[in-house]
Amino acid sequence: MITFTQQSYIFHRMKRQLLLFSILFAIILSSCQSGSMVLLRSNEFAFDTSAATADSIDAEGGFTIVSDITLADFLADAEIMSIPGVLSVKLRHHDPADIAKQNYPAGPMPDGRVPVLEAALTLYPPEGASDMTVGVPLGLLPEPWGAHKMVLQFTGVAWEMYIDGHLVDRDYAFGYPRPEAGAALVFDNRYVGASSLYSPCLEARELPASAKEYKEAQYFNPRGHNSWVGDVATIWYNGRYHVFYLLDRRGHQGKFGRGGHYFEHLSTADFKHWTEHEAATPIEHQWETMGTGAPFTWHDSLMISYGMHTSRLYPYEQTASPREWEHIKEFGCSEVIPFDALEEGFYPSGTTFSVSRDGVSDFEKSRIILHPSENPTIYTDPDGRLCMLANYASRGTWTSDDLRGPWSCISEDFPPGGDCTFIFTWNDWQYIVGGFTNMWKKPVSAPIEDYEDVVAKGLDLYDGLCVPSITQIGDGRYLMAGWVMVNGHWGGPLVVRELLQYPDGTIGSKFMPEMMPLTSRGRLLERTVGDNGLGAQTLCRSFLLTFDVEPASDGKLSLCLGTGERSCLWDLDAATARAQFSNDGSQQKSIREGGAPHYAGNYAIENIQGLDSAFTVRVVVRGEPKWGGSLVDVEIAGQRTMITHRPGLVVDSLGLSASGFAIKNVRLMPCKQ
C-alpha cells in the first residue's frame, strides 16, 4: 500500500518532471523559426465515363482518352499510343541537363535519370501545324513503375494530362486538331491496356483533397514541374493581404510562345496561414492570354484590372485596339466595348477587369474592354478619382468618373517610363515603381514634374525581384512582393519583403518576421571567427545562416557558398557601402552603373545603411530540384536585402572571412521542407 507521504512524493516528483519538460520544450520551440504555409487547393479530379464512347474526334468539341497503363523501367524510347496525324504518346529518356521549357529534371529518379511520359497533340494555329506537348517526369510520381490511370484531355481551350486522378501538366491551346477520316486510336499493349475515347470531351470534376497539402509561402512556387510565379499584383482589403500572380508554364513558352498567362490568387490574414484560391481570371477562350494588372477597390468591391495580350495571337487589325484608338482620336476618350459587341473574326484586347463576388475570391469577369492598354494599373487617387497608368500598347495617365468609362487622358507623358508600373504613397512621399529597373519619388505635395529618378542616384529598392508590387497592410507596414528569375527564364518563386522608410524618402528592405522559413534548432559553427576565417560543411541543402558583425569603417567580409565553378561569392564592403554577388570576387555593377539585378545573377547594390554600428547578417539558402540550383537570399543589418539564383549550385560547404570587421556567433539552422 502506498502511504500518503509516498503519494505526495510521487506527485511532486511528477510535477517537477512536467515543469522541466515544459521548460525544455519551450527552449526547443523558441530556438526554431516558425513557418508560413499556403494551404493548396485540391489537385484531385474525377471523370464521369458513363457517356458513350466515340469512334472519331470532334475537333472543336474536344476529346478525352482514358487509359489503363503499366509503366516499367525501359531502355529504348517508345511510342505507346497514337492517333495518326493527331496524337503521339511516348515514353522517353530526357537529358538530365536540359531544363528548357518543360523542366523535366525537376523530377529525377534516384539514379539521376529522367524518364518522362509525354503526349504531343498536333494543332493548327493560323501559321500552320505545331505540336503542343504535355508530360511528366516519372520521378515525380509516388510509385513510377506499375499500374496507372492516364487521362489525356483536349477541351478546345486546354491540352491536359492527368495521372491517377491528378493534373500533372497543362498547356493552353491555339488552333485545333485536324483528324483524318478513319483515324483511330492505336496503342502498344505492352504498356496500354483498356482505353476509351470520348468526344466531345468529358468534364474534369474537382474532388475534395484526400489529404491537406501545404507549401511554404516564402519562395512559394505553384504545383507542377514547369509552373512558376510571374508578375505579381497585391492589395490589402478587409483585413486580408491578396497576392495575384500570372501563372507561367514553360518560362513564357506556353501557348506556342504566346504566354497563356492568367491570374492565380493567394491570400492571408496573418501571414502565417495562407489560402490558395480558385484562379481569379481563368482562361476560357483560345484568344485569351493576359498581361499584368493591378487589384483595386471601387464602391467597396474588390476588383482586379488586367490587359488582354490578344495581339500576340492574332494580327493587330483583328483586335479591338484599332477601334479603341479611333474612338480616342475622334472623341478624346476611350470606348467601352462589350466582348460580344465585336464582329465575328475580331477579338477583345486591352484593359478589362474582374470583380470579387464575396470580397475575398470568387471573381467574375466583366467581359468588357475599357481602354487599349494591355498592362493597366487602375487605382483611386487621394481625391477618390479613378486613375489608370497605361502601359504596353498605350501610355500616360488616364482618369474616369466611372469604372466602365469613358477614360480620358490627363497626362500623355506620365509616368516617365517603365512598364507594369505601381504607384503608392508613404507618409510624405509618393513613389512609382516600373517593372524591372525603374523607380521615381517625389514629395506628396509636389507636382508630377518633380518626380526624381532614384535609380540614377543608386537609391532604388531593386534587390533581385522582378516587377515588384508594393502594398500597405493593416498594421501600417509596407510590403514588396515579386518573383525571382530562375535559370534565365520568365517566372520563378514568389518572394515577399518588409520595407522601411528613411526620413529622406529612401526605402530599404528586410526579411518579414512572419515569413521566415521553418528551421530546426541548428548548431553554432563558431563563436568568434579568427584571422584564418571559417570553413564548414552545411550537412543540408537548405538552411538559415546568421552571424553578428562588429563595425569597422574599412570593414570587408566575404561569404563563399559551395565550391568549384558553380560556387556563389557574396561580398560586403563598409567603405563603399556596397554588397554584391559574383563567382570570383570581380567587381559587379548596380542598376545605376548598368547592372541587372532582375536576372538574379551577379550584381551589386549600393548606399547600404546600418553598417556603422553592430549588425547582423542573415542568409537563407534554398535548394530545390525544380529550380535546378539554389536561391541565396541575404539580409544586411535588417535594412537591405538581395537575392540570387545559382544554377546547378548545391551548397554543401561554406567559407566566411573578414578584414576589419569582427564576426561572431555564426549559427546554421537547417530548413524543414
PDB file of C-alpha atoms in Angstrom, residues 111-339:
ATOM      1  CA  ASP A 111      19.870   7.248 -60.003  1.00  0.00           C
ATOM      2  CA  GLY A 112      19.710  10.666 -61.728  1.00  0.00           C
ATOM      3  CA  ARG A 113      17.944   9.518 -64.891  1.00  0.00           C
ATOM      4  CA  VAL A 114      14.905  11.481 -66.115  1.00  0.00           C
ATOM      5  CA  PRO A 115      12.411   9.182 -67.847  1.00  0.00           C
ATOM      6  CA  VAL A 116       9.288  11.046 -68.959  1.00  0.00           C
ATOM      7  CA  LEU A 117       5.810  10.283 -70.219  1.00  0.00           C
ATOM      8  CA  GLU A 118       4.619  12.883 -72.676  1.00  0.00           C
ATOM      9  CA  ALA A 119       1.839  13.460 -75.174  1.00  0.00           C
ATOM     10  CA  ALA A 120       2.135  15.655 -78.259  1.00  0.00           C
ATOM     11  CA  LEU A 121      -1.059  16.982 -79.874  1.00  0.00           C
ATOM     12  CA  THR A 122      -0.868  18.408 -83.387  1.00  0.00           C
ATOM     13  CA  LEU A 123      -2.789  21.700 -83.581  1.00  0.00           C
ATOM     14  CA  TYR A 124      -3.291  24.125 -86.431  1.00  0.00           C
ATOM     15  CA  PRO A 125      -2.936  27.773 -85.405  1.00  0.00           C
ATOM     16  CA  PRO A 126      -3.118  30.325 -88.259  1.00  0.00           C
ATOM     17  CA  GLU A 127       0.525  29.920 -89.274  1.00  0.00           C
ATOM     18  CA  GLY A 128       0.425  26.122 -89.703  1.00  0.00           C
ATOM     19  CA  ALA A 129       0.732  22.849 -87.806  1.00  0.00           C
ATOM     20  CA  SER A 130       2.539  22.748 -84.449  1.00  0.00           C
ATOM     21  CA  ASP A 131       2.861  20.060 -81.797  1.00  0.00           C
ATOM     22  CA  MET A 132       1.747  21.008 -78.288  1.00  0.00           C
ATOM     23  CA  THR A 133       3.379  18.747 -75.696  1.00  0.00           C
ATOM     24  CA  VAL A 134       2.392  17.974 -72.131  1.00  0.00           C
ATOM     25  CA  GLY A 135       4.204  15.486 -69.964  1.00  0.00           C
ATOM     26  CA  VAL A 136       5.512  14.457 -66.585  1.00  0.00           C
ATOM     27  CA  PRO A 137       8.893  13.257 -65.294  1.00  0.00           C
ATOM     28  CA  LEU A 138       8.179   9.843 -63.832  1.00  0.00           C
ATOM     29  CA  GLY A 139      10.338  10.627 -60.818  1.00  0.00           C
ATOM     30  CA  LEU A 140       7.563  12.908 -59.555  1.00  0.00           C
ATOM     31  CA  LEU A 141       5.046  10.058 -59.358  1.00  0.00           C
ATOM     32  CA  PRO A 142       4.771   8.438 -55.894  1.00  0.00           C
ATOM     33  CA  GLU A 143       5.223   4.985 -57.497  1.00  0.00           C
ATOM     34  CA  PRO A 144       6.630   5.411 -61.027  1.00  0.00           C
ATOM     35  CA  TRP A 145       6.616   1.759 -62.049  1.00  0.00           C
ATOM     36  CA  GLY A 146       3.387  -0.188 -62.112  1.00  0.00           C
ATOM     37  CA  ALA A 147      -0.270   0.375 -62.992  1.00  0.00           C
ATOM     38  CA  HIS A 148      -1.671   3.878 -63.527  1.00  0.00           C
ATOM     39  CA  LYS A 149      -4.759   5.576 -64.900  1.00  0.00           C
ATOM     40  CA  MET A 150      -3.869   8.132 -67.583  1.00  0.00           C
ATOM     41  CA  VAL A 151      -6.328  10.712 -68.886  1.00  0.00           C
ATOM     42  CA  LEU A 152      -5.483  12.924 -71.869  1.00  0.00           C
ATOM     43  CA  GLN A 153      -7.919  15.729 -72.462  1.00  0.00           C
ATOM     44  CA  PHE A 154      -8.316  18.407 -75.130  1.00  0.00           C
ATOM     45  CA  THR A 155     -11.063  20.800 -74.042  1.00  0.00           C
ATOM     46  CA  GLY A 156     -10.819  23.131 -77.011  1.00  0.00           C
ATOM     47  CA  VAL A 157      -9.114  25.602 -74.650  1.00  0.00           C
ATOM     48  CA  ALA A 158      -6.527  23.450 -72.876  1.00  0.00           C
ATOM     49  CA  TRP A 159      -4.448  20.312 -73.504  1.00  0.00           C
ATOM     50  CA  GLU A 160      -4.062  18.333 -70.273  1.00  0.00           C
ATOM     51  CA  MET A 161      -2.538  15.190 -68.784  1.00  0.00           C
ATOM     52  CA  TYR A 162      -3.844  13.501 -65.628  1.00  0.00           C
ATOM     53  CA  ILE A 163      -2.158  10.581 -63.891  1.00  0.00           C
ATOM     54  CA  ASP A 164      -4.117   8.675 -61.245  1.00  0.00           C
ATOM     55  CA  GLY A 165      -6.621  11.496 -60.955  1.00  0.00           C
ATOM     56  CA  HIS A 166      -4.025  14.261 -60.508  1.00  0.00           C
ATOM     57  CA  LEU A 167      -3.407  17.013 -63.049  1.00  0.00           C
ATOM     58  CA  VAL A 168       0.308  16.806 -63.926  1.00  0.00           C
ATOM     59  CA  ASP A 169       0.582  19.173 -66.893  1.00  0.00           C
ATOM     60  CA  ARG A 170      -1.464  21.633 -68.909  1.00  0.00           C
ATOM     61  CA  ASP A 171      -0.935  23.985 -71.821  1.00  0.00           C
ATOM     62  CA  TYR A 172      -3.398  26.373 -73.395  1.00  0.00           C
ATOM     63  CA  ALA A 173      -4.350  25.611 -76.959  1.00  0.00           C
ATOM     64  CA  PHE A 174      -4.163  27.800 -80.020  1.00  0.00           C
ATOM     65  CA  GLY A 175      -5.698  26.046 -83.004  1.00  0.00           C
ATOM     66  CA  TYR A 176      -7.494  22.703 -83.338  1.00  0.00           C
ATOM     67  CA  PRO A 177      -6.511  19.204 -84.441  1.00  0.00           C
ATOM     68  CA  ARG A 178      -7.441  18.052 -87.942  1.00  0.00           C
ATOM     69  CA  PRO A 179      -8.142  14.330 -87.695  1.00  0.00           C
ATOM     70  CA  GLU A 180      -8.284  12.475 -90.988  1.00  0.00           C
ATOM     71  CA  ALA A 181     -11.309  10.345 -91.761  1.00  0.00           C
ATOM     72  CA  GLY A 182     -10.957   6.938 -90.211  1.00  0.00           C
ATOM     73  CA  ALA A 183      -8.055   7.939 -87.951  1.00  0.00           C
ATOM     74  CA  ALA A 184      -8.232   5.571 -84.988  1.00  0.00           C
ATOM     75  CA  LEU A 185      -6.594   5.193 -81.624  1.00  0.00           C
ATOM     76  CA  VAL A 186      -3.574   2.852 -81.802  1.00  0.00           C
ATOM     77  CA  PHE A 187      -1.645   1.649 -78.770  1.00  0.00           C
ATOM     78  CA  ASP A 188       1.141  -0.674 -77.701  1.00  0.00           C
ATOM     79  CA  ASN A 189      -0.421  -3.338 -75.478  1.00  0.00           C
ATOM     80  CA  ARG A 190       2.859  -3.851 -73.650  1.00  0.00           C
ATOM     81  CA  TYR A 191       2.136  -0.545 -71.897  1.00  0.00           C
ATOM     82  CA  VAL A 192      -1.510   0.284 -72.584  1.00  0.00           C
ATOM     83  CA  GLY A 193      -4.493  -1.802 -71.561  1.00  0.00           C
ATOM     84  CA  ALA A 194      -8.131  -0.756 -71.741  1.00  0.00           C
ATOM     85  CA  SER A 195      -8.541   2.626 -73.494  1.00  0.00           C
ATOM     86  CA  SER A 196     -11.664   4.624 -74.273  1.00  0.00           C
ATOM     87  CA  LEU A 197     -12.125   7.678 -76.473  1.00  0.00           C
ATOM     88  CA  TYR A 198     -14.814  10.243 -75.665  1.00  0.00           C
ATOM     89  CA  SER A 199     -15.732  13.156 -77.903  1.00  0.00           C
ATOM     90  CA  PRO A 200     -16.841  15.800 -77.030  1.00  0.00           C
ATOM     91  CA  CYS A 201     -14.540  15.875 -74.029  1.00  0.00           C
ATOM     92  CA  LEU A 202     -15.590  14.875 -70.535  1.00  0.00           C
ATOM     93  CA  GLU A 203     -15.759  17.304 -67.621  1.00  0.00           C
ATOM     94  CA  ALA A 204     -12.901  17.196 -65.112  1.00  0.00           C
ATOM     95  CA  ARG A 205     -14.682  17.424 -61.761  1.00  0.00           C
ATOM     96  CA  GLU A 206     -12.520  18.697 -58.908  1.00  0.00           C
ATOM     97  CA  LEU A 207     -12.727  16.498 -55.817  1.00  0.00           C
ATOM     98  CA  PRO A 208     -12.095  17.448 -52.185  1.00  0.00           C
ATOM     99  CA  ALA A 209      -8.464  16.791 -51.364  1.00  0.00           C
ATOM    100  CA  SER A 210      -7.913  13.375 -49.768  1.00  0.00           C
ATOM    101  CA  ALA A 211      -5.199  14.987 -47.624  1.00  0.00           C
ATOM    102  CA  LYS A 212      -4.210  18.581 -46.952  1.00  0.00           C
ATOM    103  CA  GLU A 213      -1.199  19.745 -48.921  1.00  0.00           C
ATOM    104  CA  TYR A 214       0.927  22.753 -47.995  1.00  0.00           C
ATOM    105  CA  LYS A 215       3.758  24.763 -49.459  1.00  0.00           C
ATOM    106  CA  GLU A 216       5.881  27.353 -47.708  1.00  0.00           C
ATOM    107  CA  ALA A 217       4.682  30.877 -48.509  1.00  0.00           C
ATOM    108  CA  GLN A 218       8.115  32.470 -48.782  1.00  0.00           C
ATOM    109  CA  TYR A 219       9.694  31.252 -52.032  1.00  0.00           C
ATOM    110  CA  PHE A 220       6.318  29.799 -52.998  1.00  0.00           C
ATOM    111  CA  ASN A 221       6.087  28.302 -56.457  1.00  0.00           C
ATOM    112  CA  PRO A 222       2.961  26.651 -57.851  1.00  0.00           C
ATOM    113  CA  ARG A 223       2.391  22.920 -58.003  1.00  0.00           C
ATOM    114  CA  GLY A 224       3.905  21.337 -61.116  1.00  0.00           C
ATOM    115  CA  HIS A 225       7.364  20.761 -62.566  1.00  0.00           C
ATOM    116  CA  ASN A 226       7.104  23.561 -65.160  1.00  0.00           C
ATOM    117  CA  SER A 227       4.879  26.122 -63.425  1.00  0.00           C
ATOM    118  CA  TRP A 228       6.101  29.411 -61.947  1.00  0.00           C
ATOM    119  CA  VAL A 229       5.017  32.687 -60.394  1.00  0.00           C
ATOM    120  CA  GLY A 230       5.032  35.509 -62.938  1.00  0.00           C
ATOM    121  CA  ASP A 231       4.190  39.190 -62.464  1.00  0.00           C
ATOM    122  CA  VAL A 232       2.681  39.876 -59.048  1.00  0.00           C
ATOM    123  CA  ALA A 233      -0.064  42.352 -58.055  1.00  0.00           C
ATOM    124  CA  THR A 234      -1.005  42.869 -54.396  1.00  0.00           C
ATOM    125  CA  ILE A 235      -3.589  44.622 -52.235  1.00  0.00           C
ATOM    126  CA  TRP A 236      -4.762  44.776 -48.599  1.00  0.00           C
ATOM    127  CA  TYR A 237      -8.544  44.599 -48.385  1.00  0.00           C
ATOM    128  CA  ASN A 238     -10.881  43.940 -45.455  1.00  0.00           C
ATOM    129  CA  GLY A 239      -8.153  42.515 -43.266  1.00  0.00           C
ATOM    130  CA  ARG A 240      -6.515  40.264 -45.868  1.00  0.00           C
ATOM    131  CA  TYR A 241      -3.392  40.549 -47.982  1.00  0.00           C
ATOM    132  CA  HIS A 242      -4.026  39.342 -51.525  1.00  0.00           C
ATOM    133  CA  VAL A 243      -1.354  38.174 -53.960  1.00  0.00           C
ATOM    134  CA  PHE A 244      -2.452  37.818 -57.568  1.00  0.00           C
ATOM    135  CA  TYR A 245       0.191  36.359 -59.849  1.00  0.00           C
ATOM    136  CA  LEU A 246       0.357  35.476 -63.512  1.00  0.00           C
ATOM    137  CA  LEU A 247       0.739  31.699 -63.621  1.00  0.00           C
ATOM    138  CA  ASP A 248       3.508  30.873 -66.045  1.00  0.00           C
ATOM    139  CA  ARG A 249       4.281  27.469 -67.507  1.00  0.00           C
ATOM    140  CA  ARG A 250       7.387  26.699 -69.521  1.00  0.00           C
ATOM    141  CA  GLY A 251       9.153  30.037 -68.955  1.00  0.00           C
ATOM    142  CA  HIS A 252       6.884  32.155 -71.178  1.00  0.00           C
ATOM    143  CA  GLN A 253       6.769  29.372 -73.759  1.00  0.00           C
ATOM    144  CA  GLY A 254       3.199  28.271 -73.094  1.00  0.00           C
ATOM    145  CA  LYS A 255       0.538  28.571 -75.782  1.00  0.00           C
ATOM    146  CA  PHE A 256       3.187  28.211 -78.507  1.00  0.00           C
ATOM    147  CA  GLY A 257       5.247  31.052 -77.004  1.00  0.00           C
ATOM    148  CA  ARG A 258       2.307  33.452 -76.686  1.00  0.00           C
ATOM    149  CA  GLY A 259       2.312  33.176 -72.891  1.00  0.00           C
ATOM    150  CA  GLY A 260      -1.000  31.611 -71.922  1.00  0.00           C
ATOM    151  CA  HIS A 261      -0.914  33.590 -68.662  1.00  0.00           C
ATOM    152  CA  TYR A 262      -3.762  34.275 -66.261  1.00  0.00           C
ATOM    153  CA  PHE A 263      -4.060  35.392 -62.627  1.00  0.00           C
ATOM    154  CA  GLU A 264      -3.907  32.854 -59.828  1.00  0.00           C
ATOM    155  CA  HIS A 265      -4.680  34.042 -56.310  1.00  0.00           C
ATOM    156  CA  LEU A 266      -3.334  33.621 -52.747  1.00  0.00           C
ATOM    157  CA  SER A 267      -4.421  35.467 -49.591  1.00  0.00           C
ATOM    158  CA  THR A 268      -3.719  35.636 -45.872  1.00  0.00           C
ATOM    159  CA  ALA A 269      -4.941  37.478 -42.803  1.00  0.00           C
ATOM    160  CA  ASP A 270      -1.896  36.861 -40.584  1.00  0.00           C
ATOM    161  CA  PHE A 271       0.962  35.932 -42.989  1.00  0.00           C
ATOM    162  CA  LYS A 272       1.278  32.581 -41.246  1.00  0.00           C
ATOM    163  CA  HIS A 273      -1.737  30.849 -42.754  1.00  0.00           C
ATOM    164  CA  TRP A 274      -2.288  31.360 -46.461  1.00  0.00           C
ATOM    165  CA  THR A 275      -5.011  30.066 -48.765  1.00  0.00           C
ATOM    166  CA  GLU A 276      -4.710  29.183 -52.439  1.00  0.00           C
ATOM    167  CA  HIS A 277      -7.975  30.266 -54.058  1.00  0.00           C
ATOM    168  CA  GLU A 278      -9.501  29.446 -57.404  1.00  0.00           C
ATOM    169  CA  ALA A 279      -7.973  31.341 -60.315  1.00  0.00           C
ATOM    170  CA  ALA A 280      -9.139  34.961 -60.412  1.00  0.00           C
ATOM    171  CA  THR A 281      -9.078  35.219 -64.219  1.00  0.00           C
ATOM    172  CA  PRO A 282      -9.065  31.709 -65.736  1.00  0.00           C
ATOM    173  CA  ILE A 283      -8.522  31.235 -69.460  1.00  0.00           C
ATOM    174  CA  GLU A 284     -11.855  30.304 -71.030  1.00  0.00           C
ATOM    175  CA  HIS A 285     -11.263  31.009 -74.727  1.00  0.00           C
ATOM    176  CA  GLN A 286      -8.429  30.353 -77.155  1.00  0.00           C
ATOM    177  CA  TRP A 287      -7.992  34.088 -77.799  1.00  0.00           C
ATOM    178  CA  GLU A 288      -7.216  34.795 -74.126  1.00  0.00           C
ATOM    179  CA  THR A 289      -3.726  35.441 -72.801  1.00  0.00           C
ATOM    180  CA  MET A 290      -3.371  38.013 -70.066  1.00  0.00           C
ATOM    181  CA  GLY A 291      -0.888  40.650 -69.012  1.00  0.00           C
ATOM    182  CA  THR A 292      -0.001  42.410 -65.796  1.00  0.00           C
ATOM    183  CA  GLY A 293      -2.595  44.482 -63.981  1.00  0.00           C
ATOM    184  CA  ALA A 294      -3.430  45.722 -60.511  1.00  0.00           C
ATOM    185  CA  PRO A 295      -6.060  44.976 -57.865  1.00  0.00           C
ATOM    186  CA  PHE A 296      -8.064  47.939 -56.599  1.00  0.00           C
ATOM    187  CA  THR A 297     -11.289  48.784 -54.784  1.00  0.00           C
ATOM    188  CA  TRP A 298     -14.282  50.670 -56.161  1.00  0.00           C
ATOM    189  CA  HIS A 299     -17.589  51.165 -54.369  1.00  0.00           C
ATOM    190  CA  ASP A 300     -16.233  48.895 -51.614  1.00  0.00           C
ATOM    191  CA  SER A 301     -15.748  45.980 -54.006  1.00  0.00           C
ATOM    192  CA  LEU A 302     -12.502  44.085 -54.576  1.00  0.00           C
ATOM    193  CA  MET A 303     -11.504  44.131 -58.238  1.00  0.00           C
ATOM    194  CA  ILE A 304      -8.522  43.397 -60.424  1.00  0.00           C
ATOM    195  CA  SER A 305      -7.645  45.121 -63.677  1.00  0.00           C
ATOM    196  CA  TYR A 306      -5.537  43.407 -66.304  1.00  0.00           C
ATOM    197  CA  GLY A 307      -4.741  43.510 -70.004  1.00  0.00           C
ATOM    198  CA  MET A 308      -5.592  41.143 -72.817  1.00  0.00           C
ATOM    199  CA  HIS A 309      -2.473  40.462 -74.922  1.00  0.00           C
ATOM    200  CA  THR A 310      -4.550  39.336 -77.881  1.00  0.00           C
ATOM    201  CA  SER A 311      -2.182  40.792 -80.485  1.00  0.00           C
ATOM    202  CA  ARG A 312       0.259  38.019 -79.508  1.00  0.00           C
ATOM    203  CA  LEU A 313      -2.248  35.601 -81.034  1.00  0.00           C
ATOM    204  CA  TYR A 314      -3.978  37.450 -83.850  1.00  0.00           C
ATOM    205  CA  PRO A 315      -2.978  40.329 -86.134  1.00  0.00           C
ATOM    206  CA  TYR A 316      -3.448  43.725 -84.501  1.00  0.00           C
ATOM    207  CA  GLU A 317      -6.102  44.560 -87.111  1.00  0.00           C
ATOM    208  CA  GLN A 318      -8.292  41.715 -85.826  1.00  0.00           C
ATOM    209  CA  THR A 319      -8.308  43.012 -82.239  1.00  0.00           C
ATOM    210  CA  ALA A 320     -10.430  45.665 -80.522  1.00  0.00           C
ATOM    211  CA  SER A 321      -7.473  48.045 -80.215  1.00  0.00           C
ATOM    212  CA  PRO A 322      -7.803  49.864 -83.598  1.00  0.00           C
ATOM    213  CA  ARG A 323     -11.458  50.582 -82.787  1.00  0.00           C
ATOM    214  CA  GLU A 324     -10.445  51.948 -79.365  1.00  0.00           C
ATOM    215  CA  TRP A 325      -7.794  54.257 -80.821  1.00  0.00           C
ATOM    216  CA  GLU A 326     -10.145  55.549 -83.486  1.00  0.00           C
ATOM    217  CA  HIS A 327     -12.657  56.435 -80.780  1.00  0.00           C
ATOM    218  CA  ILE A 328      -9.966  58.157 -78.679  1.00  0.00           C
ATOM    219  CA  LYS A 329      -8.809  60.157 -81.687  1.00  0.00           C
ATOM    220  CA  GLU A 330     -12.332  61.276 -82.571  1.00  0.00           C
ATOM    221  CA  PHE A 331     -13.879  61.834 -79.128  1.00  0.00           C
ATOM    222  CA  GLY A 332     -10.884  62.257 -76.781  1.00  0.00           C
ATOM    223  CA  CYS A 333     -11.845  59.300 -74.616  1.00  0.00           C
ATOM    224  CA  SER A 334     -11.913  55.523 -74.734  1.00  0.00           C
ATOM    225  CA  GLU A 335     -14.898  53.429 -75.772  1.00  0.00           C
ATOM    226  CA  VAL A 336     -16.499  50.761 -73.601  1.00  0.00           C
ATOM    227  CA  ILE A 337     -16.713  47.649 -75.782  1.00  0.00           C
ATOM    228  CA  PRO A 338     -18.551  44.541 -74.556  1.00  0.00           C
ATOM    229  CA  PHE A 339     -16.825  41.381 -75.717  1.00  0.00           C
TER     230      PHE A 339
END
